[in-house]
Coordinates of C-alpha atoms and ligand atoms in Angstrom, one line a residue:
M1 CA -0.4 0.0 -0.1
I2 CA 1.5 3.2 -0.8
I3 CA 0.7 6.4 0.7
D4 CA 1.3 9.5 -1.2
L5 CA 1.2 12.8 1.3
R6 CA 3.0 15.0 -0.6
S7 CA 0.1 17.0 -2.2
D8 CA -3.7 16.7 -2.8
T9 CA -2.8 17.3 -7.0
V10 CA -1.7 13.0 -6.5
T11 CA -5.0 11.7 -6.5
K12 CA -6.6 10.1 -9.5
P13 CA -10.2 9.7 -10.8
T14 CA -12.3 7.4 -9.2
P15 CA -14.1 4.8 -11.1
E16 CA -17.8 7.0 -10.9
M17 CA -15.8 10.0 -12.1
L18 CA -13.7 8.1 -15.3
Q19 CA -17.2 7.0 -16.2
V20 CA -18.8 10.3 -16.2
M21 CA -15.6 11.6 -18.2
M22 CA -16.3 9.0 -20.6
N23 CA -19.6 9.6 -21.2
A24 CA -19.3 13.2 -21.9
K25 CA -20.4 15.5 -24.8
V26 CA -17.9 17.8 -26.1
G27 CA -17.2 20.2 -28.7
D28 CA -14.7 22.6 -29.8
D29 CA -14.0 24.8 -26.8
V30 CA -12.0 27.4 -28.9
F31 CA -15.2 28.1 -31.0
G32 CA -17.2 27.6 -27.5
E33 CA -18.9 24.6 -28.5
D34 CA -17.9 22.5 -25.8
P35 CA -21.3 21.5 -23.8
S36 CA -19.3 20.2 -20.6
I37 CA -16.9 23.1 -20.3
N38 CA -19.8 25.4 -21.0
E39 CA -21.4 24.0 -18.1
L40 CA -19.0 23.5 -15.9
E41 CA -18.8 27.3 -16.6
R42 CA -22.0 28.2 -15.9
M43 CA -22.3 26.0 -12.5
T44 CA -19.0 27.4 -10.9
A45 CA -20.2 30.8 -11.8
E46 CA -23.4 30.4 -10.3
L47 CA -22.1 28.3 -7.4
F48 CA -20.1 31.2 -6.1
G49 CA -22.6 34.0 -7.5
K50 CA -20.5 35.6 -10.5
E51 CA -21.6 36.4 -13.8
A52 CA -18.9 34.2 -15.5
G53 CA -16.1 31.8 -16.0
I54 CA -13.5 30.7 -18.0
Y55 CA -12.0 26.5 -17.7
C56 CA -8.1 26.5 -18.1
P57 CA -5.9 23.7 -17.3
T58 CA -4.0 25.0 -14.2
G59 CA -4.7 27.4 -11.4
T60 CA -1.2 28.9 -12.5
M61 CA -3.2 30.0 -15.3
T62 CA -6.5 31.1 -14.3
N63 CA -4.5 33.4 -11.4
Q64 CA -1.8 34.7 -13.8
I65 CA -4.7 35.6 -16.3
A66 CA -6.7 37.4 -13.7
I67 CA -3.2 39.5 -12.7
K68 CA -3.1 40.4 -16.2
N69 CA -6.7 41.5 -16.9
H70 CA -6.5 43.4 -13.5
T71 CA -3.1 45.3 -14.0
Q72 CA -1.6 47.4 -17.0
P73 CA 2.5 47.1 -16.9
M74 CA 4.1 49.4 -14.4
D75 CA 1.4 48.7 -11.9
E76 CA 1.7 47.1 -8.5
V77 CA 0.5 44.1 -7.1
I78 CA -0.4 43.7 -3.1
V79 CA 0.5 40.2 -2.1
E80 CA 1.6 38.4 1.1
K81 CA 5.2 37.1 0.5
S82 CA 4.5 33.3 0.9
N83 CA 1.3 33.1 -1.3
H84 CA 1.3 30.7 -4.7
V85 CA 1.2 33.4 -7.2
Y86 CA 4.4 35.0 -6.1
Y87 CA 6.3 32.3 -4.3
Y88 CA 5.6 29.6 -7.1
E89 CA 4.5 31.1 -10.6
S90 CA 8.0 31.3 -11.3
G91 CA 7.7 35.1 -11.0
G92 CA 4.6 35.4 -13.7
I93 CA 3.6 38.6 -12.4
A94 CA 6.9 40.3 -13.6
Y95 CA 7.0 37.9 -17.0
H96 CA 3.0 38.2 -18.1
S97 CA 2.0 41.3 -16.4
L98 CA 5.0 43.9 -16.3
S99 CA 3.7 44.9 -12.8
S100 CA 5.7 45.0 -9.5
V101 CA 5.0 43.1 -6.3
R102 CA 4.3 44.8 -2.6
L103 CA 5.1 41.8 -0.5
I104 CA 3.5 41.6 2.9
N105 CA 4.9 39.8 5.6
G106 CA 2.0 38.4 7.0
D107 CA 0.5 36.0 9.6
R108 CA 0.6 32.3 8.0
G109 CA 0.2 33.4 4.4
R110 CA -2.7 36.2 5.4
I111 CA -2.7 39.6 5.2
K112 CA -4.9 42.3 7.5
P113 CA -6.8 45.1 6.0
S114 CA -4.1 47.4 7.4
D115 CA -1.4 45.6 5.2
I116 CA -3.5 47.0 2.2
E117 CA -4.0 50.6 3.6
E118 CA -0.4 50.7 4.7
N119 CA 1.0 49.6 1.3
I120 CA -0.8 51.7 -1.4
N121 CA 1.7 54.2 -3.1
P122 CA 0.9 57.9 -3.5
D123 CA -0.3 58.6 -6.7
N124 CA 2.5 60.5 -8.6
I125 CA 5.3 59.5 -10.8
H126 CA 7.9 57.8 -8.5
H127 CA 5.8 55.1 -7.9
P128 CA 4.1 51.8 -9.3
K129 CA 0.4 52.4 -9.3
T130 CA -1.2 49.9 -6.6
K131 CA -3.9 48.3 -8.5
L132 CA -4.8 44.8 -7.2
V133 CA -4.8 42.8 -3.9
V134 CA -4.2 38.9 -4.3
I135 CA -5.5 36.9 -1.5
E136 CA -5.0 33.3 -0.9
N137 CA -7.5 31.0 0.8
T138 CA -6.8 28.5 2.3
A139 CA -3.2 29.5 2.4
N140 CA -1.0 26.6 1.2
R141 CA 2.4 27.8 3.3
G142 CA 0.6 28.9 6.1
G143 CA -0.5 25.3 6.9
G144 CA -3.7 25.5 5.2
C145 CA -5.3 28.1 7.5
Y146 CA -8.4 30.2 6.2
Y147 CA -9.5 33.6 6.4
L148 CA -13.1 33.6 8.1
L149 CA -16.1 35.5 6.7
N150 CA -15.9 38.5 7.9
E151 CA -11.9 38.9 7.7
M152 CA -12.8 38.3 3.5
K153 CA -15.5 41.1 3.8
A154 CA -12.9 43.7 5.3
L155 CA -10.3 42.8 3.0
S156 CA -12.8 43.4 0.2
D157 CA -14.2 46.3 1.6
T158 CA -9.9 47.9 2.3
A159 CA -9.9 47.0 -1.1
H160 CA -12.3 48.9 -3.0
K161 CA -12.4 51.8 -0.5
N162 CA -9.5 52.2 -2.0
N163 CA -10.1 51.7 -5.6
L164 CA -8.5 48.2 -5.8
K165 CA -9.2 45.1 -7.2
I166 CA -9.1 42.1 -5.2
H167 CA -8.5 38.7 -6.7
L168 CA -8.8 35.4 -4.7
D169 CA -6.5 32.7 -5.1
G170 CA -8.9 30.0 -3.8
A171 CA -6.9 26.9 -4.8
R172 CA -8.4 25.3 -2.0
I173 CA -12.0 27.5 -1.0
F174 CA -13.7 24.8 -0.4
N175 CA -11.4 23.5 2.1
C176 CA -12.2 26.5 4.1
L177 CA -15.7 27.2 2.9
V178 CA -16.8 23.2 4.7
E179 CA -14.8 25.0 8.0
I180 CA -16.5 27.8 8.0
N181 CA -19.7 26.6 7.1
V182 CA -20.3 29.2 4.3
A183 CA -21.7 29.1 0.9
P184 CA -19.4 30.2 -2.1
N185 CA -22.1 32.8 -3.4
E186 CA -21.3 34.6 0.2
I187 CA -17.8 34.9 -0.7
G188 CA -17.9 35.4 -4.5
P189 CA -19.1 38.9 -4.8
L190 CA -16.6 40.2 -2.4
F191 CA -14.2 39.3 -5.3
D192 CA -13.2 40.9 -8.5
S193 CA -12.3 37.3 -9.8
V194 CA -11.7 34.0 -8.2
S195 CA -9.9 31.0 -9.1
V196 CA -11.1 27.8 -8.0
C197 CA -8.8 24.8 -8.8
L198 CA -10.5 21.6 -9.0
S199 CA -7.2 19.2 -9.1
K200 CA -6.5 19.7 -5.9
G201 CA -9.3 18.3 -3.0
L202 CA -12.0 18.0 -5.8
G203 CA -10.1 14.9 -7.1
C204 CA -10.3 16.4 -10.6
P205 CA -7.5 15.1 -12.8
V206 CA -7.1 18.4 -14.2
G207 CA -8.3 22.1 -14.3
S208 CA -9.1 25.0 -12.9
V209 CA -11.9 28.2 -13.3
L210 CA -11.5 31.9 -13.1
L211 CA -15.1 33.5 -12.1
G212 CA -15.5 37.3 -12.6
N213 CA -18.1 39.5 -14.2
K214 CA -19.0 39.3 -18.2
D215 CA -16.4 41.7 -19.4
F216 CA -13.8 40.6 -17.2
I217 CA -14.3 36.5 -18.7
S218 CA -14.6 37.7 -22.2
S219 CA -11.0 39.5 -22.0
A220 CA -9.8 36.5 -20.2
R221 CA -10.8 34.4 -23.3
K222 CA -8.3 36.3 -25.1
Y223 CA -5.9 36.2 -22.7
R224 CA -6.1 32.3 -22.5
K225 CA -5.6 32.0 -26.1
V226 CA -2.3 34.3 -26.0
F227 CA -0.8 32.2 -23.0
G228 CA -1.5 29.0 -24.8
G229 CA -4.5 27.5 -23.0
G230 CA -7.6 27.4 -25.4
M231 CA -8.2 23.6 -25.6
R232 CA -10.6 21.8 -27.9
Q233 CA -12.6 18.7 -26.8
A234 CA -11.5 19.4 -23.3
G235 CA -15.2 18.5 -21.9
F236 CA -13.9 15.1 -20.9
L237 CA -11.8 16.7 -18.1
A238 CA -14.4 19.4 -17.5
A239 CA -17.1 16.6 -17.0
A240 CA -14.8 15.8 -13.8
G241 CA -15.2 18.9 -12.8
I242 CA -18.8 19.0 -12.8
Y243 CA -19.0 15.7 -11.0
A244 CA -16.7 16.7 -8.5
L245 CA -18.8 19.8 -7.7
K246 CA -21.8 17.7 -7.3
N247 CA -20.2 15.1 -5.2
N248 CA -16.6 16.1 -3.7
I249 CA -17.1 19.0 -1.5
Q250 CA -18.6 18.0 1.8
R251 CA -16.4 15.0 2.0
L252 CA -13.5 17.2 2.0
K253 CA -14.2 17.2 5.9
E254 CA -13.1 13.7 6.2
D255 CA -9.4 14.9 5.2
H256 CA -9.6 17.5 7.6
K257 CA -10.6 15.1 10.2
R258 CA -7.8 12.5 9.0
A259 CA -5.3 15.5 9.0
K260 CA -5.8 16.1 12.9
S261 CA -5.7 12.2 13.5
I262 CA -1.9 12.4 11.8
S263 CA -0.9 15.3 14.0
E264 CA -2.2 13.6 17.0
I265 CA -0.1 10.8 16.1
L266 CA 3.2 12.7 15.4
L267 CA 2.6 14.9 18.8
K268 CA 2.9 11.4 20.5
T269 CA 6.7 11.1 19.2
G270 CA 9.5 12.3 20.9
W271 CA 10.7 13.8 17.8
I272 CA 8.8 16.4 17.3
E273 CA 9.4 20.5 18.3
S274 CA 6.3 22.0 16.8
L275 CA 3.4 21.5 14.7
M276 CA 1.5 24.1 13.0
P277 CA -2.1 24.0 14.1
V278 CA -4.1 21.6 11.6
D279 CA -7.2 23.8 10.1
T280 CA -7.7 22.0 7.1
N281 CA -6.0 19.1 5.3
I282 CA -2.3 20.5 5.7
L283 CA 0.0 19.7 8.2
I284 CA 3.4 21.2 8.4
F285 CA 5.5 20.2 11.3
K286 CA 9.3 20.7 12.6
L287 CA 11.5 18.3 13.8
K288 CA 13.9 18.7 16.9
P289 CA 17.4 19.9 15.7
A290 CA 18.8 16.5 16.7
Y291 CA 16.3 14.9 13.5
K292 CA 16.8 15.8 10.4
A293 CA 13.9 16.4 7.7
E294 CA 15.4 14.5 5.0
I295 CA 16.1 11.5 6.8
L296 CA 12.6 11.1 8.1
V297 CA 11.4 11.9 4.4
E298 CA 14.0 8.9 3.7
K299 CA 12.9 6.5 6.4
L300 CA 9.2 7.1 5.2
K301 CA 9.8 6.4 2.1
D302 CA 11.0 3.0 3.2
N303 CA 7.7 2.1 4.2
S304 CA 6.0 3.3 0.9
V305 CA 4.9 6.8 2.7
F306 CA 5.9 9.6 0.8
C307 CA 5.9 13.6 1.9
F308 CA 7.9 16.7 1.3
A309 CA 10.5 18.2 3.3
I310 CA 10.1 22.0 3.2
G311 CA 13.0 23.4 4.0
G312 CA 13.8 24.3 7.9
N313 CA 13.7 21.2 9.3
S314 CA 10.3 21.0 8.3
I315 CA 7.9 18.4 6.7
R316 CA 4.8 18.8 4.7
M317 CA 1.9 16.1 4.5
V318 CA -1.5 17.0 2.9
T319 CA -4.4 14.9 3.0
H320 CA -6.8 13.8 0.0
L321 CA -9.3 12.0 -1.6
D322 CA -7.3 9.4 -2.0
F323 CA -6.2 8.8 1.6
S324 CA -8.0 6.4 3.6
D325 CA -8.8 5.4 7.4
E326 CA -7.0 2.3 6.3
M327 CA -4.0 4.3 5.5
L328 CA -4.6 6.3 8.3
N329 CA -3.9 3.0 10.0
K330 CA -0.9 2.1 8.5
L331 CA 0.8 5.4 8.5
S332 CA 0.2 5.7 12.1
D333 CA 1.9 2.4 12.6
V334 CA 4.9 3.3 10.6
I335 CA 5.2 6.6 12.3
T336 CA 5.1 4.9 15.8
K337 CA 7.6 2.6 15.0
I338 CA 10.2 4.8 13.3
N339 CA 13.8 3.8 14.4
W340 CA 16.4 6.6 14.9
Ligands
PLP401 C1 -1.7 24.3 -6.2 C2 -2.0 25.7 -6.4 C3 -2.1 26.6 -7.3 C4 -2.4 26.1 -8.7 O1 -1.9 25.4 -9.0 P1 -1.8 24.5 -10.5 O2 -0.5 23.6 -10.4 O3 -0.9 25.3 -11.6 O4 -2.8 24.2 -10.7 C5 -2.7 28.0 -7.0 N1 -2.4 28.6 -5.5 C6 -2.7 27.7 -4.3 C7 -2.5 28.2 -3.4 C8 -2.1 26.4 -4.7 O5 -1.8 25.6 -3.6

């Protein structure tokens, strides 16, 4: 039995999802003729209370298209320093949008309204024009922590009061929403654009949807084309997304429960220095200096358990659709018997 906790991107389609994919109605999406993609875009937009949506191959593409769409060259984007759009997208903001970033030192990947207010540039020829705020919910490098509804509202109000746009990188937004018990259409309207990943906790093989108003999404179609993301009969993939939105949201709570169970197992060992609070499906823990993260990763691998060392003698584990209670039992066994 292989236990892969490197990421929630490692899931494979279930037989039920594959069946739906095989039976999908498809067409040429560059011509706007793929019924499954059209349905996925409509359904996701409706779910979040947004006017329109566009299906893209990756969450990096939906984020980068959103930023490109909201900015002009020489603008500036306010973003927390560990957030994906800055930290994990290969400098895409500089490359695609010719914009600079104002990095915020946040709390586990989250920012406050005052961070926005204190980092807006004066409007004169010396400064890039502050145009956009990006937030990430849940925050990946923050160990899957999230913003509450009132916190999202406050950030949205502050951005809009200052004539800024605000984009939500919602790669794991459903992990947040099931925890805070808030409907997607309560948060969608707070943001000018929202990126939702289907290939993380929702268990699809591919895909993200970018949401916004009609004008925003129609120019996003042009950017998707120039980014090389216009796909043809991709409805086979979009069908997985439709299936996931219908079936795989509420079950995310199980992933969160199993992540908490792993944290309890870890805390009983003698080699953990600290563990970030486990708020959703991500665990980040640090080993005592006498124990090395890289060595633990190797020892786990010898027992068919896969996870990543992420620097600072820390390890990340992520629970997901393909991590079962049976695997949790085996993992408990492996962790308890680790021999240094
Ligand atoms: C995974 C992820 C993305 C998108 O990643 P892709 O691999 O390009 O789909 C965006 N933001 C966050 C926070 C992520 O974790």
